Structure formats: structure tokens, C-alpha cells
Amino acid sequence: MTAGLRAGLVGLGSMGRHHARVLAGLEGVELVGVVDPMGDKNGWAQGAPVLSTVDELIALGVDYAVVACPTALHEEVGLRLAEAGVCALIEKPLADTVEGARRLVEAFESRGLVAGVGHIERCNPALRSMRARLEAGELGEVFQVVTRRQGPFPHRIADVGVVKDLATHDIDLTGWVTGQTYASIAAHTVSKSGRPHEDMVSAVGRLSDGTMVNHLVNWLSPLKERFTSVTGERGTFIADTLTADLTFHSNAAVATEWEALQAFRGVSEGDMIRYAIPKREPLLVEHELFRDAVRGTVQDICTLRDGLRTVEVAAAVLESARSGRTITISAGELATHGS
């Protein structure tokens, strides 16, 4: 029987409360403390002691901690945990700057500590199934990835804009499901809500294998949408991550005989399949994978280096919107070329 792990949580806000709930019921893990200077006004700590500082949590002797405080504090909290030899699962984005993300990578890697980033879409059943099917070659050559992530303004967010809060989901999942990295990105943003940060972004990019990428993300739509499509030589996968449904629209094996329609469509319309897939809570899956990684079992977690790459691409999106140029992303460094 594997000995139980002692876990802590930093931050008891809108995301932290869900981490607390999952940690409190996670097999093989004991939630021994929660850090939040504001206390536990809503009873979200699941009975765990509520502390004021990260040092108090470290003093309890934790094996790992989940960092769910505001993004601007991720670096400070993460570095303190690394210094104390504590493994960490840090909510996305990894940090609010590229430099901060790099410092976190160095801090945990240099000490041989297990650390990950909470890019929860990797644990969505629809996207996990899509990735497995892409890896199996079911779509053939991939041509394009399109994501739409739209919805009303979330009052929980105050310290970052829509690029760092929401678009980072799409940046990470695109690289993860395709197994590719971003080569370039061009973007436009607008700020319509009266806040200092952007609340809408439209971006087009290219992955390392030439795949075209399009992202539309905003906080300005009454329609809540979480849409990912991957189009390739054999058809299109469409994932709805709100419902965790995955469908496949295939290219037909039977040619269209109506000449005018055939010329217009280019490819023929085939069957549509909605897959029956197990639908477990993504946050629980994320915690199980990280728990097992801390135990020493190799797991498919989002590493800090993965998180760093996502922060780099997000920075490139903002730089492109600011400068009006396409940003080339190469070897961890950002460079511009003519728009």
C-alpha cells in the first residue's frame, strides 16, 4: 500500500475551492492545510486548517502544494515552494511573464522536483479522445486547428486579460493534441469593457509542421462556447469541451455525382459519428495524474516547460497585437518580422 501524500493548497478563490473539494476526497492524499490571507468565509477549505502564509504551510510538512492564487503571485509562491523542496501543481498560466515562467522552470528542475501546470483542458474527455485518435493517424495529415472560446465577462479575473486567462487554454491544447509547437502568430485585440486589459483576441498562427491555427477568444459574448476543430485529409474532429462531446465528420468514400455541387465543395460529405466516451471530471483526472507523478509514476502531466512555451506564445500574441507584426517563435525566443 502506497503511503499517503500530504498536500496543501494556496488560494481559496473561484478555482481554489474546487481544488480543495477534489483534494479532500482524493484517494491516497490528505489535505493538511490551505493558505488564504482572507480566511475561509465560505467554508470551502473542507475542514482543513486555514493559514495566512506559505511558510506556515511548508512547516506542516507537505509533499506537494496546489498553487491557485492570482497569476501575479505564482512566481513568488512557486519559488518559495521550490526552495523548501515541495512539489507543486501551479494553476495556468504558469506565470504572468516569460521571465517569471523561466525562473520557475529553473527552480523546480534544478532541484529535481515534480511540478506541473493546471492546463485542465488536457484532461477533458473529448480532447483526450481526440488526441489519441490523432496519434493513431485516424485523420491522416492535419491541415488546420480552429478554436473558439467565448462567453460573458468573469468577475473573478482582475489581474490579467483574456489572452493570459483564456487563450492560454487554447494555445496549450493545440500544441498538446497535435504534438507540435507554434512557429508564428499574428493577432488583434480590443478592450471594450473599460478595463486596462484586452477582452477580445483573434489570432492566426502556424505550427512547426505547417498546420494552420485560428483562435477566437473573448469575454464579450452572451453565448458561452468552447469549440475545437481539427481538419485533416480524412475529415474533421469537433470537440465541445463544455459537454465533453467529440464528433467526427468524415470525407465520403462515395463521389458526389452532381457536378456543380462537387466543384463547389471540393471534398464530398460523409458520415458523422458522435463517439461514446467515458466522461470523468477533468479536475479529478488532473489531480490523479499529478498525484501519481509525485509518487514517481511517469504520467502525462503538463510540465513547467510546457507551461513556459504557452506563456511565450501568449506573450507573442500580445506583442503582435501591440506592434501589428507577425511574431516568429523560435527556440524559446521571440522575434519579429515585417507585418
CSV table of C-alpha atoms in Angstrom, one decimal:
chain,number,residue,atom,x,y,z
A,1,MET,CA,0.0,0.0,0.0
A,2,THR,CA,1.5,3.3,-1.1
A,3,ALA,CA,1.9,5.8,1.8
A,4,GLY,CA,-0.4,8.7,1.7
A,5,LEU,CA,0.8,12.1,0.5
A,6,ARG,CA,0.4,15.3,2.4
A,7,ALA,CA,-1.0,18.1,0.2
A,8,GLY,CA,-1.5,21.8,0.7
A,9,LEU,CA,-3.4,24.4,-1.3
A,10,VAL,CA,-2.5,28.1,-1.8
A,11,GLY,CA,-5.5,30.2,-2.7
A,12,LEU,CA,-9.2,29.6,-1.9
A,13,GLY,CA,-10.9,31.6,-4.6
A,14,SER,CA,-13.1,30.6,-7.5
A,15,MET,CA,-10.7,27.9,-8.7
A,16,GLY,CA,-9.1,27.1,-5.3
A,17,ARG,CA,-12.4,26.0,-3.8
A,18,HIS,CA,-12.7,23.3,-6.5
A,19,HIS,CA,-9.1,22.1,-5.9
A,20,ALA,CA,-10.0,21.9,-2.2
A,21,ARG,CA,-13.0,19.8,-2.9
A,22,VAL,CA,-11.1,17.4,-5.1
A,23,LEU,CA,-8.0,17.2,-2.8
A,24,ALA,CA,-10.2,16.5,0.2
A,25,GLY,CA,-11.6,13.4,-1.5
A,26,LEU,CA,-8.6,12.3,-3.4
A,27,GLU,CA,-7.5,8.7,-2.7
A,28,GLY,CA,-4.0,8.4,-1.2
A,29,VAL,CA,-3.9,12.2,-0.3
A,30,GLU,CA,-4.6,14.2,2.8
A,31,LEU,CA,-5.3,17.9,2.5
A,32,VAL,CA,-3.4,19.2,5.5
A,33,GLY,CA,-3.7,23.0,5.1
A,34,VAL,CA,-5.0,25.8,3.0
A,35,VAL,CA,-3.3,29.2,2.6
A,36,ASP,CA,-5.5,32.3,2.1
A,37,PRO,CA,-4.9,35.6,3.9
A,38,MET,CA,-8.7,36.3,3.6
A,39,GLY,CA,-9.6,33.2,5.5
A,40,ASP,CA,-12.4,30.8,4.7
A,41,LYS,CA,-15.5,32.9,4.7
A,42,ASN,CA,-17.5,30.5,2.6
A,43,GLY,CA,-16.5,27.2,4.2
A,44,TRP,CA,-14.6,26.0,1.1
A,45,ALA,CA,-11.5,24.6,3.0
A,46,GLN,CA,-13.2,21.2,3.6
A,47,GLY,CA,-12.3,21.3,7.3
A,48,ALA,CA,-8.5,21.8,6.7
A,49,PRO,CA,-6.8,24.4,8.8
A,50,VAL,CA,-6.7,27.8,7.0
A,51,LEU,CA,-3.3,29.5,7.2
A,52,SER,CA,-2.0,33.0,6.4
A,53,THR,CA,1.3,32.3,4.8
A,54,VAL,CA,3.0,29.8,2.6
A,55,ASP,CA,5.7,29.3,5.2
A,56,GLU,CA,3.1,28.1,7.7
A,57,LEU,CA,2.0,25.5,5.1
A,58,ILE,CA,5.6,24.4,4.5
A,59,ALA,CA,6.0,24.0,8.2
A,60,LEU,CA,3.3,21.4,8.3
A,61,GLY,CA,5.4,19.1,6.2
A,62,VAL,CA,3.7,18.8,2.8
A,63,ASP,CA,4.8,16.6,-0.1
A,64,TYR,CA,3.2,18.9,-2.7
A,65,ALA,CA,1.0,22.0,-3.0
A,66,VAL,CA,-1.5,23.3,-5.5
A,67,VAL,CA,-1.0,27.0,-6.3
A,68,ALA,CA,-4.3,28.6,-7.1
A,69,CYS,CA,-3.7,32.2,-6.1
A,70,PRO,CA,-3.8,35.2,-8.5
A,71,THR,CA,-1.4,34.8,-11.5
A,72,ALA,CA,0.8,37.7,-10.4
A,73,LEU,CA,1.7,35.7,-7.3
A,74,HIS,CA,2.5,32.4,-9.0
A,75,GLU,CA,6.2,33.1,-9.3
A,76,GLU,CA,6.7,34.2,-5.7
A,77,VAL,CA,4.8,31.3,-4.2
A,78,GLY,CA,6.3,28.8,-6.6
A,79,LEU,CA,9.8,29.8,-5.9
A,80,ARG,CA,9.2,29.6,-2.1
A,81,LEU,CA,7.9,26.1,-2.5
A,82,ALA,CA,10.8,25.0,-4.7
A,83,GLU,CA,13.3,26.4,-2.2
A,84,ALA,CA,11.6,24.3,0.5
A,85,GLY,CA,11.7,21.1,-1.7
A,86,VAL,CA,8.0,21.0,-2.1
A,87,CYS,CA,6.5,19.7,-5.4
A,88,ALA,CA,3.8,21.9,-7.0
A,89,LEU,CA,0.9,21.9,-9.3
A,90,ILE,CA,0.6,25.6,-10.4
A,91,GLU,CA,-2.6,26.9,-12.0
A,92,LYS,CA,-2.4,28.2,-15.5
A,93,PRO,CA,-0.9,30.4,-16.8
A,94,LEU,CA,2.4,29.4,-15.1
A,95,ALA,CA,3.4,33.0,-14.6
A,96,ASP,CA,2.4,36.4,-15.8
A,97,THR,CA,5.7,37.0,-17.6
A,98,VAL,CA,8.0,34.8,-19.7
A,99,GLU,CA,10.9,35.6,-17.4
A,100,GLY,CA,8.9,34.6,-14.4
A,101,ALA,CA,8.0,31.3,-16.0
A,102,ARG,CA,11.6,30.6,-16.9
A,103,ARG,CA,12.6,31.2,-13.3
A,104,LEU,CA,10.0,28.7,-12.1
A,105,VAL,CA,11.2,26.1,-14.6
A,106,GLU,CA,14.8,26.5,-13.4
A,107,ALA,CA,13.9,26.5,-9.7
A,108,PHE,CA,12.0,23.2,-9.8
A,109,GLU,CA,14.1,21.4,-12.4
A,110,SER,CA,17.4,22.3,-10.7
A,111,ARG,CA,16.1,20.6,-7.5
A,112,GLY,CA,14.6,17.5,-9.3
A,113,LEU,CA,11.1,18.3,-8.1
A,114,VAL,CA,7.9,17.2,-9.8
A,115,ALA,CA,6.0,20.3,-10.9
A,116,GLY,CA,3.1,20.8,-13.4
A,117,VAL,CA,0.7,23.4,-14.7
A,118,GLY,CA,-3.0,23.1,-14.4
A,119,HIS,CA,-4.0,23.3,-18.1
A,120,ILE,CA,-7.1,21.4,-17.3
A,121,GLU,CA,-8.3,21.0,-21.0
A,122,ARG,CA,-5.7,18.3,-21.3
A,123,CYS,CA,-8.0,16.3,-19.0
A,124,ASN,CA,-11.2,16.9,-20.9
A,125,PRO,CA,-12.6,13.6,-22.1
A,126,ALA,CA,-13.3,14.9,-25.6
A,127,LEU,CA,-9.8,16.3,-26.1
A,128,ARG,CA,-8.1,13.2,-24.6
A,129,SER,CA,-10.0,11.0,-27.1
A,130,MET,CA,-9.2,13.4,-30.0
A,131,ARG,CA,-5.5,13.3,-29.2
A,132,ALA,CA,-5.5,9.5,-29.0
A,133,ARG,CA,-7.2,9.4,-32.4
A,134,LEU,CA,-4.8,11.9,-34.0
A,135,GLU,CA,-1.9,9.9,-32.6
A,136,ALA,CA,-3.3,6.8,-34.2
A,137,GLY,CA,-3.5,8.6,-37.6
A,138,GLU,CA,-7.3,8.4,-37.9
A,139,LEU,CA,-7.4,11.9,-39.5
A,140,GLY,CA,-4.3,11.5,-41.7
A,141,GLU,CA,-2.4,14.7,-42.4
A,142,VAL,CA,-3.6,17.6,-40.2
A,143,PHE,CA,-4.3,20.8,-42.1
A,144,GLN,CA,-5.9,23.2,-39.5
A,145,VAL,CA,-6.8,23.7,-35.9
A,146,VAL,CA,-9.6,26.2,-35.0
A,147,THR,CA,-10.7,27.1,-31.5
A,148,ARG,CA,-13.5,29.4,-30.2
A,149,ARG,CA,-13.7,30.2,-26.6
A,150,GLN,CA,-16.4,32.8,-25.9
A,151,GLY,CA,-18.5,33.9,-23.0
A,152,PRO,CA,-19.6,36.7,-20.6
A,153,PHE,CA,-17.1,38.6,-18.6
A,154,PRO,CA,-15.9,36.7,-15.5
A,155,HIS,CA,-15.8,39.0,-12.4
A,156,ARG,CA,-13.3,36.7,-10.8
A,157,ILE,CA,-10.5,38.0,-13.1
A,158,ALA,CA,-8.8,41.3,-12.3
A,159,ASP,CA,-5.1,40.9,-12.9
A,160,VAL,CA,-4.8,39.6,-16.5
A,161,GLY,CA,-6.6,40.0,-19.8
A,162,VAL,CA,-8.4,37.4,-21.9
A,163,VAL,CA,-5.1,36.3,-23.6
A,164,LYS,CA,-3.4,35.1,-20.4
A,165,ASP,CA,-6.6,33.9,-18.7
A,166,LEU,CA,-8.5,32.1,-21.6
A,167,ALA,CA,-6.4,32.0,-24.7
A,168,THR,CA,-3.7,30.1,-22.9
A,169,HIS,CA,-6.1,27.1,-22.7
A,170,ASP,CA,-6.3,27.1,-26.5
A,171,ILE,CA,-2.6,27.6,-27.0
A,172,ASP,CA,-1.7,24.7,-24.8
A,173,LEU,CA,-4.4,22.3,-26.0
A,174,THR,CA,-3.5,23.0,-29.7
A,175,GLY,CA,0.2,22.0,-29.1
A,176,TRP,CA,-0.8,19.1,-27.0
A,177,VAL,CA,-3.4,17.4,-29.3
A,178,THR,CA,-1.2,17.9,-32.4
A,179,GLY,CA,2.2,17.2,-30.8
A,180,GLN,CA,3.5,20.4,-32.5
A,181,THR,CA,4.9,23.7,-31.3
A,182,TYR,CA,4.0,27.2,-32.5
A,183,ALA,CA,6.2,28.7,-35.3
A,184,SER,CA,4.5,32.1,-35.7
A,185,ILE,CA,1.4,34.0,-34.6
A,186,ALA,CA,-0.4,37.2,-35.6
A,187,ALA,CA,-3.1,38.7,-33.5
A,188,HIS,CA,-5.5,41.6,-33.0
A,189,THR,CA,-7.0,42.6,-29.6
A,190,VAL,CA,-9.7,45.0,-28.4
A,191,SER,CA,-10.6,46.4,-25.0
A,192,LYS,CA,-14.3,47.2,-24.7
A,193,SER,CA,-15.2,46.6,-21.1
A,194,GLY,CA,-13.4,49.7,-19.7
A,195,ARG,CA,-10.6,47.6,-18.1
A,196,PRO,CA,-6.9,48.1,-18.7
A,197,HIS,CA,-6.6,44.6,-20.2
A,198,GLU,CA,-7.8,43.2,-23.5
A,199,ASP,CA,-11.1,41.4,-23.5
A,200,MET,CA,-11.2,40.0,-27.1
A,201,VAL,CA,-8.5,38.5,-29.3
A,202,SER,CA,-8.4,37.0,-32.8
A,203,ALA,CA,-5.2,35.2,-33.8
A,204,VAL,CA,-3.9,33.2,-36.7
A,205,GLY,CA,-0.8,31.1,-36.5
A,206,ARG,CA,1.3,28.3,-37.9
A,207,LEU,CA,2.6,25.2,-36.1
A,208,SER,CA,6.0,23.7,-36.6
A,209,ASP,CA,4.7,21.2,-39.2
A,210,GLY,CA,2.9,23.9,-41.2
A,211,THR,CA,-0.6,23.3,-39.7
A,212,MET,CA,-2.7,26.5,-39.8
A,213,VAL,CA,-4.2,27.7,-36.4
A,214,ASN,CA,-7.0,30.1,-35.7
A,215,HIS,CA,-8.1,31.2,-32.2
A,216,LEU,CA,-11.1,33.4,-31.4
A,217,VAL,CA,-11.4,34.2,-27.6
A,218,ASN,CA,-13.4,36.8,-25.8
A,219,TRP,CA,-15.3,37.9,-22.7
A,220,LEU,CA,-17.8,39.9,-24.7
A,221,SER,CA,-20.3,37.3,-25.8
A,222,PRO,CA,-23.6,36.2,-24.2
A,223,LEU,CA,-23.0,32.9,-25.9
A,224,LYS,CA,-20.7,30.5,-23.9
A,225,GLU,CA,-18.8,28.4,-26.4
A,226,ARG,CA,-15.9,26.0,-26.1
A,227,PHE,CA,-15.2,24.7,-29.6
A,228,THR,CA,-12.1,22.9,-31.0
A,229,SER,CA,-12.0,21.5,-34.5
A,230,VAL,CA,-9.1,19.7,-36.2
A,231,THR,CA,-9.4,19.3,-40.0
A,232,GLY,CA,-7.2,16.8,-42.0
A,233,GLU,CA,-7.2,14.8,-45.1
A,234,ARG,CA,-9.9,12.3,-43.9
A,235,GLY,CA,-12.3,14.8,-42.3
A,236,THR,CA,-12.8,16.9,-39.2
A,237,PHE,CA,-12.9,16.2,-35.5
A,238,ILE,CA,-15.0,18.6,-33.4
A,239,ALA,CA,-14.7,18.7,-29.6
A,240,ASP,CA,-17.2,20.6,-27.4
A,241,THR,CA,-15.4,20.8,-24.1
A,242,LEU,CA,-18.5,22.2,-22.3
A,243,THR,CA,-20.3,18.9,-22.9
A,244,ALA,CA,-17.2,16.7,-23.4
A,245,ASP,CA,-18.6,15.5,-26.8
A,246,LEU,CA,-16.4,14.5,-29.7
A,247,THR,CA,-17.7,14.1,-33.2
A,248,PHE,CA,-16.1,13.1,-36.5
A,249,HIS,CA,-17.3,14.4,-39.9
A,250,SER,CA,-15.7,12.2,-42.5
A,251,ASN,CA,-14.9,12.7,-46.1
A,252,ALA,CA,-17.2,10.4,-48.1
A,253,ALA,CA,-15.8,7.4,-50.0
A,254,VAL,CA,-18.7,7.8,-52.5
A,255,ALA,CA,-18.1,10.6,-55.0
A,256,THR,CA,-20.7,13.3,-55.5
A,257,GLU,CA,-22.4,12.9,-58.9
A,258,TRP,CA,-23.9,16.4,-59.0
A,259,GLU,CA,-21.1,18.1,-61.0
A,260,ALA,CA,-21.8,21.7,-59.9
A,261,LEU,CA,-22.0,20.8,-56.2
A,262,GLN,CA,-18.9,18.6,-56.5
A,263,ALA,CA,-16.9,21.5,-57.9
A,264,PHE,CA,-18.1,23.9,-55.1
A,265,ARG,CA,-17.4,21.5,-52.1
A,266,GLY,CA,-14.1,20.2,-53.2
A,267,VAL,CA,-14.5,17.2,-50.9
A,268,SER,CA,-17.6,15.0,-50.6
A,269,GLU,CA,-19.7,14.9,-47.4
A,270,GLY,CA,-19.5,11.6,-45.5
A,271,ASP,CA,-20.8,10.1,-42.3
A,272,MET,CA,-20.9,12.0,-38.9
A,273,ILE,CA,-20.1,10.0,-35.8
A,274,ARG,CA,-20.5,11.1,-32.2
A,275,TYR,CA,-18.3,9.0,-30.1
A,276,ALA,CA,-19.4,7.5,-26.8
A,277,ILE,CA,-16.6,8.2,-24.4
A,278,PRO,CA,-16.3,8.0,-20.6
A,279,LYS,CA,-16.8,11.4,-19.0
A,280,ARG,CA,-14.9,11.8,-15.8
A,281,GLU,CA,-14.4,15.2,-14.1
A,282,PRO,CA,-11.4,16.8,-15.7
A,283,LEU,CA,-10.1,18.3,-12.5
A,284,LEU,CA,-10.2,14.9,-10.7
A,285,VAL,CA,-8.3,13.4,-13.6
A,286,GLU,CA,-5.7,16.2,-13.4
A,287,HIS,CA,-5.2,15.6,-9.7
A,288,GLU,CA,-4.9,11.8,-10.1
A,289,LEU,CA,-2.2,12.3,-12.8
A,290,PHE,CA,-0.3,14.7,-10.7
A,291,ARG,CA,-0.6,12.6,-7.5
A,292,ASP,CA,0.8,9.6,-9.3
A,293,ALA,CA,3.6,11.7,-10.8
A,294,VAL,CA,4.6,12.8,-7.3
A,295,ARG,CA,4.6,9.2,-6.3
A,296,GLY,CA,7.1,8.5,-9.0
A,297,THR,CA,4.9,7.0,-11.7
A,298,VAL,CA,5.5,8.5,-15.2
A,299,GLN,CA,2.3,10.4,-16.1
A,300,ASP,CA,1.2,12.7,-18.9
A,301,ILE,CA,1.1,15.9,-17.0
A,302,CYS,CA,1.6,19.4,-18.3
A,303,THR,CA,5.2,20.1,-17.3
A,304,LEU,CA,6.6,23.5,-16.4
A,305,ARG,CA,8.4,23.6,-19.7
A,306,ASP,CA,5.1,23.0,-21.5
A,307,GLY,CA,3.7,25.9,-19.4
A,308,LEU,CA,6.6,28.1,-20.3
A,309,ARG,CA,6.0,27.5,-24.0
A,310,THR,CA,2.4,28.6,-23.6
A,311,VAL,CA,3.4,31.7,-21.7
A,312,GLU,CA,5.8,32.5,-24.5
A,313,VAL,CA,3.1,32.1,-27.2
A,314,ALA,CA,0.7,34.3,-25.2
A,315,ALA,CA,3.4,36.9,-24.9
A,316,ALA,CA,3.8,36.7,-28.7
A,317,VAL,CA,0.1,37.2,-29.2
A,318,LEU,CA,0.1,40.4,-27.1
A,319,GLU,CA,3.3,41.6,-28.8
A,320,SER,CA,1.7,41.0,-32.3
A,321,ALA,CA,-1.4,42.9,-31.3
A,322,ARG,CA,0.7,45.8,-29.9
A,323,SER,CA,3.1,46.0,-32.8
A,324,GLY,CA,0.9,45.0,-35.7
A,325,ARG,CA,3.5,42.4,-36.8
A,326,THR,CA,3.7,38.7,-37.1
A,327,ILE,CA,5.8,37.2,-34.4
A,328,THR,CA,8.1,34.3,-35.1
A,329,ILE,CA,8.6,31.9,-32.2
A,330,SER,CA,11.9,30.0,-32.4
A,331,ALA,CA,13.9,28.1,-29.8
A,332,GLY,CA,12.2,29.8,-26.9
A,333,GLU,CA,12.9,33.3,-28.2
A,334,LEU,CA,10.5,35.8,-29.7
A,335,ALA,CA,11.5,37.7,-32.9
A,336,THR,CA,9.5,39.9,-35.2
A,337,HIS,CA,9.4,40.2,-38.9
A,338,GLY,CA,7.5,42.5,-41.2
A,339,SER,CA,3.8,42.6,-41.0
